[in-house]
Structures are given as structure tokens and as C-alpha cells.
Tab-separated table of C-alpha atoms in Angstrom:
chain	number	residue	atom	x	y	z
A	1	UNK	CA	97.196	107.919	118.485
A	2	UNK	CA	98.359	109.464	114.808
A	3	UNK	CA	97.151	112.006	113.259
A	4	UNK	CA	97.017	112.853	109.362
A	5	UNK	CA	98.544	116.097	108.111
A	6	UNK	CA	98.796	117.972	104.901
A	7	UNK	CA	101.544	119.323	103.161
A	8	UNK	CA	102.284	121.376	100.165
A	9	UNK	CA	103.270	118.042	98.332
A	10	UNK	CA	99.993	117.402	96.289
A	11	UNK	CA	100.859	113.536	96.978
A	12	UNK	CA	102.126	113.644	100.537
A	13	UNK	CA	100.761	113.240	103.587
A	14	UNK	CA	102.662	112.829	107.334
A	15	UNK	CA	102.154	110.897	110.560
A	16	UNK	CA	102.996	111.960	113.815
A	17	UNK	CA	102.014	110.522	116.986
A	18	UNK	CA	100.384	113.467	118.887
A	19	UNK	CA	98.519	114.433	121.700
A	20	UNK	CA	96.295	117.477	121.568
A	21	UNK	CA	96.000	117.459	125.822
A	22	UNK	CA	99.404	118.457	126.649
A	23	UNK	CA	100.129	119.442	130.285
A	24	UNK	CA	100.092	122.934	130.042
A	25	UNK	CA	102.014	123.470	133.028
A	26	UNK	CA	105.070	121.560	131.292
A	27	UNK	CA	105.026	123.608	128.273
A	28	UNK	CA	104.924	126.763	130.179
A	29	UNK	CA	107.910	125.334	132.727
A	30	UNK	CA	110.029	124.685	129.218
A	31	UNK	CA	109.266	128.110	127.812
A	32	UNK	CA	110.040	129.828	130.938
A	33	UNK	CA	113.469	127.876	131.258
A	34	UNK	CA	114.249	129.072	127.701
A	35	UNK	CA	113.268	132.369	128.150
A	36	UNK	CA	115.417	132.596	131.791
A	37	UNK	CA	118.752	131.207	129.503
A	38	UNK	CA	118.004	134.024	127.150
A	39	UNK	CA	117.469	137.053	129.605
A	40	UNK	CA	120.282	136.084	131.900
A	41	UNK	CA	123.279	134.451	129.593
A	42	UNK	CA	125.915	135.201	132.816
A	43	UNK	CA	128.515	136.309	130.503
A	44	UNK	CA	131.961	136.549	132.366
A	45	UNK	CA	134.735	138.704	131.916
A	46	UNK	CA	137.281	137.060	130.110
A	47	UNK	CA	140.661	138.701	128.576
A	48	UNK	CA	140.425	136.174	125.413
A	49	UNK	CA	136.989	137.502	125.351
A	50	UNK	CA	136.235	138.546	121.387
A	51	UNK	CA	135.924	135.056	120.367
A	52	UNK	CA	133.814	133.331	123.238
A	53	UNK	CA	131.719	136.486	122.955
A	54	UNK	CA	130.946	135.627	119.485
A	55	UNK	CA	130.292	131.848	120.518
A	56	UNK	CA	128.084	132.971	123.294
A	57	UNK	CA	126.275	135.522	120.750
A	58	UNK	CA	125.794	132.559	118.239
A	59	UNK	CA	124.524	130.375	121.243
A	60	UNK	CA	122.031	133.409	122.207
A	61	UNK	CA	120.800	133.174	118.569
A	62	UNK	CA	120.330	129.555	118.431
A	63	UNK	CA	118.556	129.993	121.850
A	64	UNK	CA	116.209	132.903	120.624
A	65	UNK	CA	115.285	130.863	117.238
A	66	UNK	CA	114.456	127.826	119.347
A	67	UNK	CA	112.559	130.161	121.906
A	68	UNK	CA	110.441	131.595	119.116
A	69	UNK	CA	109.879	127.997	117.572
A	70	UNK	CA	108.521	127.059	121.203
A	71	UNK	CA	106.267	130.100	121.372
A	72	UNK	CA	104.895	129.220	118.003
A	73	UNK	CA	104.262	125.397	119.100
A	74	UNK	CA	102.407	126.686	122.131
A	75	UNK	CA	100.205	128.529	120.074
A	76	UNK	CA	99.308	126.041	117.680
A	77	UNK	CA	98.783	123.659	120.796
A	78	UNK	CA	96.314	126.142	122.148
A	79	UNK	CA	94.426	126.526	118.381
A	80	UNK	CA	94.083	122.678	118.300
A	81	UNK	CA	96.497	119.931	116.864
A	82	UNK	CA	98.886	121.931	114.649
A	83	UNK	CA	99.558	120.045	110.992
A	84	UNK	CA	103.092	118.897	110.853
A	85	UNK	CA	104.954	119.394	107.702
A	86	UNK	CA	107.322	116.510	107.521
A	87	UNK	CA	106.228	114.820	104.172
A	88	UNK	CA	105.636	111.478	103.840
A	89	UNK	CA	104.888	110.002	99.848
A	90	UNK	CA	101.367	108.504	99.696
A	91	UNK	CA	102.936	105.307	98.363
A	92	UNK	CA	104.524	104.499	101.374
A	93	UNK	CA	101.518	104.538	103.820
A	94	UNK	CA	99.693	100.980	104.241
A	95	UNK	CA	95.611	100.730	104.525
A	96	UNK	CA	96.180	100.393	108.511
A	97	UNK	CA	98.388	103.296	108.719
A	98	UNK	CA	95.908	105.645	106.888
A	99	UNK	CA	92.648	103.876	108.370
A	100	UNK	CA	93.878	104.072	111.961
A	101	UNK	CA	93.983	108.059	111.467
A	102	UNK	CA	90.293	107.820	112.509
A	103	UNK	CA	87.435	109.184	110.824
A	104	UNK	CA	88.126	108.056	107.077
A	105	UNK	CA	85.414	108.472	104.272
A	106	UNK	CA	85.263	104.828	102.837
A	107	UNK	CA	84.141	103.823	99.703
A	108	UNK	CA	84.260	100.423	97.921
A	109	UNK	CA	84.268	98.665	94.777
A	110	UNK	CA	83.743	94.779	94.772
A	111	UNK	CA	83.835	94.488	90.943
A	112	UNK	CA	87.462	93.589	88.905
A	113	UNK	CA	87.133	96.631	87.325
A	114	UNK	CA	90.412	98.815	87.754
A	115	UNK	CA	88.970	102.163	85.931
A	116	UNK	CA	86.405	104.170	87.976
A	117	UNK	CA	83.160	105.305	85.926
A	118	UNK	CA	82.526	108.843	86.194
A	119	UNK	CA	80.018	108.505	88.862
A	120	UNK	CA	82.482	107.104	90.946
A	121	UNK	CA	85.004	109.153	90.258
A	122	UNK	CA	82.798	111.966	90.994
A	123	UNK	CA	81.706	110.689	94.537
A	124	UNK	CA	85.245	110.161	95.795
A	125	UNK	CA	86.220	113.673	94.336
A	126	UNK	CA	83.133	115.445	95.707
A	127	UNK	CA	84.155	113.863	99.311
A	128	UNK	CA	87.852	114.876	99.160
A	129	UNK	CA	86.575	118.209	98.567
A	130	UNK	CA	83.690	118.644	100.947
A	131	UNK	CA	86.208	116.822	104.070
A	132	UNK	CA	89.680	118.086	103.369
A	133	UNK	CA	91.008	117.139	106.382
A	134	UNK	CA	90.183	113.634	106.391
A	135	UNK	CA	91.401	110.908	104.625
A	136	UNK	CA	89.206	109.484	101.492
A	137	UNK	CA	89.769	105.608	100.951
A	138	UNK	CA	88.654	103.993	97.764
A	139	UNK	CA	89.279	100.297	98.430
A	140	UNK	CA	89.488	98.415	95.126
A	141	UNK	CA	89.126	94.524	94.744
A	142	UNK	CA	90.672	94.674	91.047
A	143	UNK	CA	93.384	95.943	92.491
A	144	UNK	CA	96.560	93.716	93.844
A	145	UNK	CA	99.726	94.801	95.588
A	146	UNK	CA	101.501	94.180	92.536
A	147	UNK	CA	99.093	96.631	90.443
A	148	UNK	CA	101.396	99.491	89.242
A	149	UNK	CA	99.136	102.106	89.093
A	150	UNK	CA	99.831	105.847	90.066
A	151	UNK	CA	99.047	109.321	88.808
A	152	UNK	CA	100.491	108.912	85.443
A	153	UNK	CA	98.143	105.758	84.804
A	154	UNK	CA	96.231	105.166	81.603
A	155	UNK	CA	93.243	104.658	83.498
A	156	UNK	CA	91.914	108.730	83.434
A	157	UNK	CA	89.714	108.317	86.416
A	158	UNK	CA	92.457	106.476	88.422
A	159	UNK	CA	95.148	108.900	87.293
A	160	UNK	CA	92.621	111.797	88.146
A	161	UNK	CA	91.584	110.481	92.097
A	162	UNK	CA	95.215	109.430	93.039
A	163	UNK	CA	96.645	113.215	92.377
A	164	UNK	CA	94.128	114.255	95.156
A	165	UNK	CA	96.070	115.115	98.338
A	166	UNK	CA	94.042	113.380	100.704
A	167	UNK	CA	92.463	110.257	98.461
A	168	UNK	CA	94.087	106.693	98.987
A	169	UNK	CA	93.511	103.850	96.803
A	170	UNK	CA	94.231	100.382	98.032
A	171	UNK	CA	93.655	96.777	97.058
A	172	UNK	CA	90.468	95.382	99.176
A	173	UNK	CA	91.811	92.308	100.501
A	174	UNK	CA	88.771	90.564	102.149
A	175	UNK	CA	90.650	87.849	103.976
A	176	UNK	CA	92.392	90.414	106.275
A	177	UNK	CA	89.390	92.726	106.537
A	178	UNK	CA	87.447	90.117	107.887
A	179	UNK	CA	89.962	88.684	110.491
A	180	UNK	CA	88.633	88.951	113.974
A	181	UNK	CA	85.434	89.546	113.345
A	182	UNK	CA	82.338	87.288	113.258
A	183	UNK	CA	82.489	87.739	109.319
A	184	UNK	CA	85.820	85.806	109.087
A	185	UNK	CA	83.980	82.167	109.626
A	186	UNK	CA	81.413	83.018	106.828
A	187	UNK	CA	83.955	84.374	104.471
A	188	UNK	CA	86.061	80.910	104.783
A	189	UNK	CA	82.867	79.070	104.140
A	190	UNK	CA	81.023	80.820	101.239
A	191	UNK	CA	81.562	79.850	97.989
A	192	UNK	CA	81.471	83.188	95.660
A	193	UNK	CA	80.987	81.657	92.217
A	194	UNK	CA	77.835	80.210	93.888
A	195	UNK	CA	76.273	83.380	95.186
A	196	UNK	CA	73.716	85.155	93.306
A	197	UNK	CA	74.445	88.581	94.599
A	198	UNK	CA	78.082	88.348	95.709
A	199	UNK	CA	79.353	91.732	94.262
A	200	UNK	CA	76.806	93.237	96.990
A	201	UNK	CA	77.024	90.933	99.581
A	202	UNK	CA	80.561	91.137	99.924
A	203	UNK	CA	80.507	94.872	99.753
A	204	UNK	CA	78.018	94.861	102.565
A	205	UNK	CA	79.979	92.610	104.836
A	206	UNK	CA	83.349	94.706	103.649
A	207	UNK	CA	81.900	97.995	104.908
A	208	UNK	CA	80.973	96.544	108.146
A	209	UNK	CA	83.865	95.285	109.107
A	210	UNK	CA	85.836	98.404	108.079
A	211	UNK	CA	83.748	100.397	109.929
A	212	UNK	CA	83.902	98.394	112.764
A	213	UNK	CA	87.410	97.935	113.227
A	214	UNK	CA	88.424	101.557	111.972
A	215	UNK	CA	85.314	103.798	112.223
A	216	UNK	CA	84.495	106.803	110.138
A	217	UNK	CA	82.158	107.277	107.406
A	218	UNK	CA	80.981	104.429	104.822
A	219	UNK	CA	79.626	105.910	101.470
A	220	UNK	CA	78.220	103.862	98.592
A	221	UNK	CA	79.984	104.955	95.165
A	222	UNK	CA	76.989	106.650	93.292
A	223	UNK	CA	77.028	109.103	96.437
A	224	UNK	CA	77.708	113.129	95.742
A	225	UNK	CA	78.556	114.898	98.674
A	226	UNK	CA	77.770	118.582	99.119
A	227	UNK	CA	78.390	119.376	102.761
A	228	UNK	CA	79.666	117.704	105.850
A	229	UNK	CA	77.798	115.331	108.028
A	230	UNK	CA	77.851	116.523	111.332
A	231	UNK	CA	77.039	113.286	113.150
A	232	UNK	CA	79.445	110.704	114.209
A	233	UNK	CA	77.270	107.790	115.100
A	234	UNK	CA	74.251	107.660	112.504
A	235	UNK	CA	72.113	105.927	110.018
A	236	UNK	CA	70.555	107.068	106.838
A	237	UNK	CA	66.674	106.617	106.570
A	238	UNK	CA	65.724	105.757	103.021
A	239	UNK	CA	62.282	106.256	104.115
A	240	UNK	CA	60.125	106.294	107.662
A	241	UNK	CA	61.320	103.066	109.733
A	242	UNK	CA	63.387	101.746	106.745
A	243	UNK	CA	67.277	102.305	106.956
A	244	UNK	CA	69.544	102.044	104.063
A	245	UNK	CA	73.336	100.695	104.375
A	246	UNK	CA	74.418	102.840	101.563
A	247	UNK	CA	75.441	105.589	103.919
A	248	UNK	CA	76.392	105.063	107.877
A	249	UNK	CA	79.038	106.087	110.239
A	250	UNK	CA	80.192	105.095	113.742
A	251	UNK	CA	83.395	105.167	115.748
A	252	UNK	CA	85.404	102.019	115.901
A	253	UNK	CA	84.246	99.038	117.944
A	254	UNK	CA	80.820	100.566	118.122
A	255	UNK	CA	78.419	97.692	119.700
A	256	UNK	CA	75.669	98.174	116.832
A	257	UNK	CA	78.141	97.274	114.181
A	258	UNK	CA	79.784	94.444	115.931
A	259	UNK	CA	75.966	93.029	116.689
A	260	UNK	CA	75.148	93.524	112.841
A	261	UNK	CA	78.103	91.365	111.890
A	262	UNK	CA	76.703	88.501	113.970
A	263	UNK	CA	73.271	89.205	112.454
A	264	UNK	CA	74.761	89.108	109.224
A	265	UNK	CA	75.924	85.530	109.529
A	266	UNK	CA	73.131	84.060	111.958
A	267	UNK	CA	70.602	85.234	109.202
A	268	UNK	CA	72.734	84.883	106.072
A	269	UNK	CA	70.788	84.394	103.000
A	270	UNK	CA	72.585	85.649	99.640
A	271	UNK	CA	69.597	84.959	97.319
A	272	UNK	CA	67.605	87.773	98.815
A	273	UNK	CA	68.901	91.145	97.728
A	274	UNK	CA	69.572	93.649	100.460
A	275	UNK	CA	68.856	90.681	103.306
A	276	UNK	CA	72.732	91.348	104.352
A	277	UNK	CA	72.251	95.161	103.674
A	278	UNK	CA	69.544	97.653	104.085
A	279	UNK	CA	66.918	95.090	105.659
A	280	UNK	CA	69.678	93.941	107.999
A	281	UNK	CA	70.398	97.588	108.973
A	282	UNK	CA	66.505	97.968	109.651
A	283	UNK	CA	65.796	95.030	111.977
A	284	UNK	CA	68.989	95.695	113.982
A	285	UNK	CA	67.735	99.400	114.533
A	286	UNK	CA	64.064	98.111	115.094
A	287	UNK	CA	65.572	95.704	117.736
A	288	UNK	CA	66.928	98.583	119.832
A	289	UNK	CA	64.520	101.443	118.891
A	290	UNK	CA	60.841	102.415	118.516
A	291	UNK	CA	60.851	103.396	115.100
A	292	UNK	CA	58.229	106.030	114.500
A	293	UNK	CA	56.904	108.127	111.198
A	294	UNK	CA	59.000	111.280	110.136
A	295	UNK	CA	56.782	114.358	110.137
A	296	UNK	CA	58.739	116.827	108.528
A	297	UNK	CA	62.926	117.216	108.176
A	298	UNK	CA	63.700	116.409	111.645
A	299	UNK	CA	66.200	113.635	112.478
A	300	UNK	CA	65.239	111.106	114.789
A	301	UNK	CA	67.878	109.452	117.579
A	302	UNK	CA	67.626	106.302	119.865
A	303	UNK	CA	70.177	104.710	122.133
A	304	UNK	CA	73.008	107.903	120.914
A	305	UNK	CA	72.575	106.713	117.280
A	306	UNK	CA	71.190	109.336	114.866
A	307	UNK	CA	68.529	108.384	112.544
A	308	UNK	CA	68.967	110.792	109.816
A	309	UNK	CA	66.054	112.136	107.865
A	310	UNK	CA	65.587	110.878	104.320
A	311	UNK	CA	66.377	114.297	103.188
A	312	UNK	CA	69.767	114.420	104.253
A	313	UNK	CA	70.741	111.662	101.568
A	314	UNK	CA	67.383	110.558	99.661
A	315	UNK	CA	65.929	114.010	98.724
A	316	UNK	CA	64.441	111.957	95.550
A	317	UNK	CA	63.595	108.763	96.308
A	318	UNK	CA	64.557	105.783	94.524
A	319	UNK	CA	61.264	105.273	92.418
A	320	UNK	CA	62.203	108.843	90.894
A	321	UNK	CA	65.692	107.990	90.401
A	322	UNK	CA	65.776	109.173	86.813
A	323	UNK	CA	64.953	112.686	87.622
A	324	UNK	CA	68.574	113.218	88.299
A	325	UNK	CA	69.169	112.825	84.124
A	326	UNK	CA	66.066	115.246	83.598
A	327	UNK	CA	66.189	118.921	82.854
A	328	UNK	CA	64.743	120.964	85.680
A	329	UNK	CA	62.637	124.349	84.970
A	330	UNK	CA	64.197	125.255	88.660
A	331	UNK	CA	67.256	122.909	89.976
A	332	UNK	CA	66.394	122.015	93.622
A	333	UNK	CA	68.755	123.729	96.471
A	334	UNK	CA	68.789	120.471	98.940
A	335	UNK	CA	69.131	122.426	101.808
A	336	UNK	CA	68.540	119.949	103.932
A	337	UNK	CA	70.849	117.827	102.666
A	338	UNK	CA	74.392	116.452	103.401
A	339	UNK	CA	74.849	114.318	100.237
A	340	UNK	CA	72.783	112.824	97.365
A	341	UNK	CA	72.271	109.381	96.433
A	342	UNK	CA	71.856	108.749	92.799
A	343	UNK	CA	70.375	105.414	93.028
A	344	UNK	CA	72.867	103.879	90.236
A	345	UNK	CA	71.775	100.484	90.941
A	346	UNK	CA	68.324	101.018	89.432
A	347	UNK	CA	70.130	102.950	86.467
A	348	UNK	CA	69.762	99.647	84.060
A	349	UNK	CA	69.782	101.680	80.934
A	350	UNK	CA	73.174	103.724	82.211
A	351	UNK	CA	71.940	106.838	81.799
A	352	UNK	CA	75.494	108.868	81.718
A	353	UNK	CA	76.006	112.749	82.129
A	354	UNK	CA	76.394	114.291	78.960
A	355	UNK	CA	78.297	117.639	78.678
A	356	UNK	CA	75.651	120.356	77.864
A	357	UNK	CA	72.779	118.656	78.636
A	358	UNK	CA	71.843	120.655	81.475
A	359	UNK	CA	70.341	117.954	83.595
A	360	UNK	CA	70.344	117.907	87.378
A	361	UNK	CA	73.192	115.184	87.194
A	362	UNK	CA	75.330	117.523	85.221
A	363	UNK	CA	74.890	120.647	87.041
A	364	UNK	CA	75.998	118.319	90.500
A	365	UNK	CA	79.113	117.359	88.513
A	366	UNK	CA	80.261	120.820	87.350
A	367	UNK	CA	79.215	122.217	91.052
A	368	UNK	CA	80.716	119.150	93.675
A	369	UNK	CA	83.160	117.343	91.296
A	370	UNK	CA	84.378	119.784	88.641
A	371	UNK	CA	87.865	117.924	87.946
A	372	UNK	CA	85.695	114.748	87.168
A	373	UNK	CA	83.407	116.811	85.126
A	374	UNK	CA	85.968	118.628	82.813
A	375	UNK	CA	88.216	115.330	82.467
A	376	UNK	CA	85.801	112.547	82.263
A	377	UNK	CA	83.037	114.248	80.723
A	378	UNK	CA	84.152	117.380	78.768
A	379	UNK	CA	87.437	116.126	77.392
A	380	UNK	CA	86.508	112.557	77.154
A	381	UNK	CA	83.380	113.892	74.666
A	382	UNK	CA	86.068	116.157	73.149
A	383	UNK	CA	88.704	113.136	72.624
A	384	UNK	CA	85.502	110.697	71.097
A	385	UNK	CA	84.781	113.701	68.392
A	386	UNK	CA	88.500	113.989	67.557
A	387	UNK	CA	88.891	110.181	66.985
A	388	UNK	CA	85.819	110.041	65.178
A	389	UNK	CA	86.986	112.766	62.799
A	390	UNK	CA	90.068	111.095	62.122
């Protein structure tokens, strides 16, 4: 098993093989052996002693060093798996290496654009801040292995996200993602140019394949994280008896996700929006669970899958999505929520966060993605004003 760890360099991670369940007897034997050597060095009298004595003293100092290191290592094992400080620049890591760390937070961009808009940047940044011990991965279809973009990119949002130590941005290579899944044959037969909702359908398929292969949490790019999700296997209720697919999480190789991929292909109809998305999740959940209405803020559970209350992610339902872009007399506290879905799909008029507007969305940006707010909202407006003056 590989474990991701932080280092002091803002763009460096490291991989190391680790086992948090090491044999405590074996560790005690090793440290005891070192202690025996230090405490009983068995120095013998020698007429040529001074030089040998100095050498033995150096050896003893070295052994003391290793002994102290051993103690620190044992303490680290007792407190969980200790972070390694061996740096590895992020650009040397492949998607598979990062995904194999497990517990990734995955975002997808299935259009060709290379400059993430402010809401996408806010979604990724907020996740990076809430889940600081987990890799945050943004897959972008417009990226290729030959695309030279980094922290110094002219794309402001790309540069901003690349500088975050636990954020990784990779090309979305669907042919690779779908390999060894039920979606592979479908992908090889479908004609994207003839698909009415290809951007959404391809995203629906990609998130299923990635979560099945590697596990973790998938989030839409219009979701702002505000506190950690405590569940491992979960679906998010959009309303009673209806599941979204905008946020869900499962461990790798979970049967529910495999069954969803099989049903995706079996019931495929790209002309019906959501047929491979929320409607798929709902019909698959109903096939194994007796869904009932939510009475309050409680969650439901069935077959070891948590069906999370609409308050967890959708406290403002989609018919009222525009309330995020309005000024509230008293802002809600969202005490029952883990993240907030801003329903960007409904935002046909492209309402945006404006600095100084005091809207709910602006307050969320300030609180949960302050770097995005400063660089892409405040500074962008300042740059636009300066250019207009020129």
C-alpha cells in the first residue's frame, strides 16, 4: 500500500510503501538490540588505545543517533502512520500513482476549456482546504500529456490550483479510464458528435469508472466543501427517494458502482438528460433498498450504503438556486451540511460572484476559497478596471 505524505515544499509530495500494522515485538527486539550495544560496548584494554578509543566513541555516537531515530520511529508508528519527508515533485507523479493512494477527492472537467472558471476553482480549493490529508484531483479533458501548464501558466486559475500542495491536475483520458470496466465497449461504439448530452454523459461514465477503480469521493465542480464528509460509502439525496450523482463516495471495487456501470450500458439513452446520472443512481438504489421519506435531518442507511439527507449537500434546492446569488438579511449557518451544491447547470444567465455584492455566494467564497476570491474575483475586477482606464 502506498501512502501520500506532505513535505515542506509547496509542490512536493512523496510516496512510500507503508504498513501501519507492523509487528510491535519486532520493533521492540530491534530497539532492545540497539540499547544493548549502547549500554554494553565491551571496550577492551589496548596499549594503542587512544586512537581506537576515539573510533569507538564515534561508533557509539552513531549508534546513539540510530537509537534515538528508532525511538522517534516507534513513537510515530504508535500515533499512526507518520509522514515521510522525502520530497517528490508533483509533476513526476502519474494519475495512477496518486489515485492508488486511495481516498482521493475527484473532480472532472469534460469540456475542452483549460481555464477553470471561478466556481470550479472555488470547488477545488475548498476541498483542498477541508481535506488537507487527501489528494484532490482535477481531471481535464482539454489537457494532454504535451500541454505545458504549471504554476507559471498564463491561466490564472490553473496556476492558482497548481500551487496548492495537495491538488493534482491531470489529463482526462477516457479510453484509459474505461479500460477493464463494463463501459469500455460502450465507449468504443458511441459516437460523441452524435450525442445530445455528451459533456454530461461522458462525465457520468468517467466518475463511475474512476470511483470503482480507485475509490474515494466524486464531487461536481460547482460544489463548495465546508466540512469533512464522515461517510465512506454514501449517496447524496437530492430529495426524498431521489439520489443525485453530483456527490458520492465508495471504496474501490464496490459492487454497487459495478452494477451502476452495467446498468449504464444496459439502459443507455443519451437523449434523456440524467438517465445515466441521477436517474441511474436512483433506480439502482431503489433496486436494493426500500426508500422512505426523510422526516427531519436524519440520514438513511441500506446495504451498508448511507443515503445522506438532502440537508447535507442541497439545503437550497434547485428551484431556489438563484438564492445563492442574492443578499440575505441573515445568512444561513448550514450546520447540517458537509458541502453546498450551487446548481451551476441551472445558471443559464451566468450569474457570477461580484466583489462587494454581499451575496451569499460571495460570503461562501470568502470563507471557503479565499485565494480564489482574492485572485479571480477581487484582483480580476481590479485588472479590468485598470485596463478600462488605460
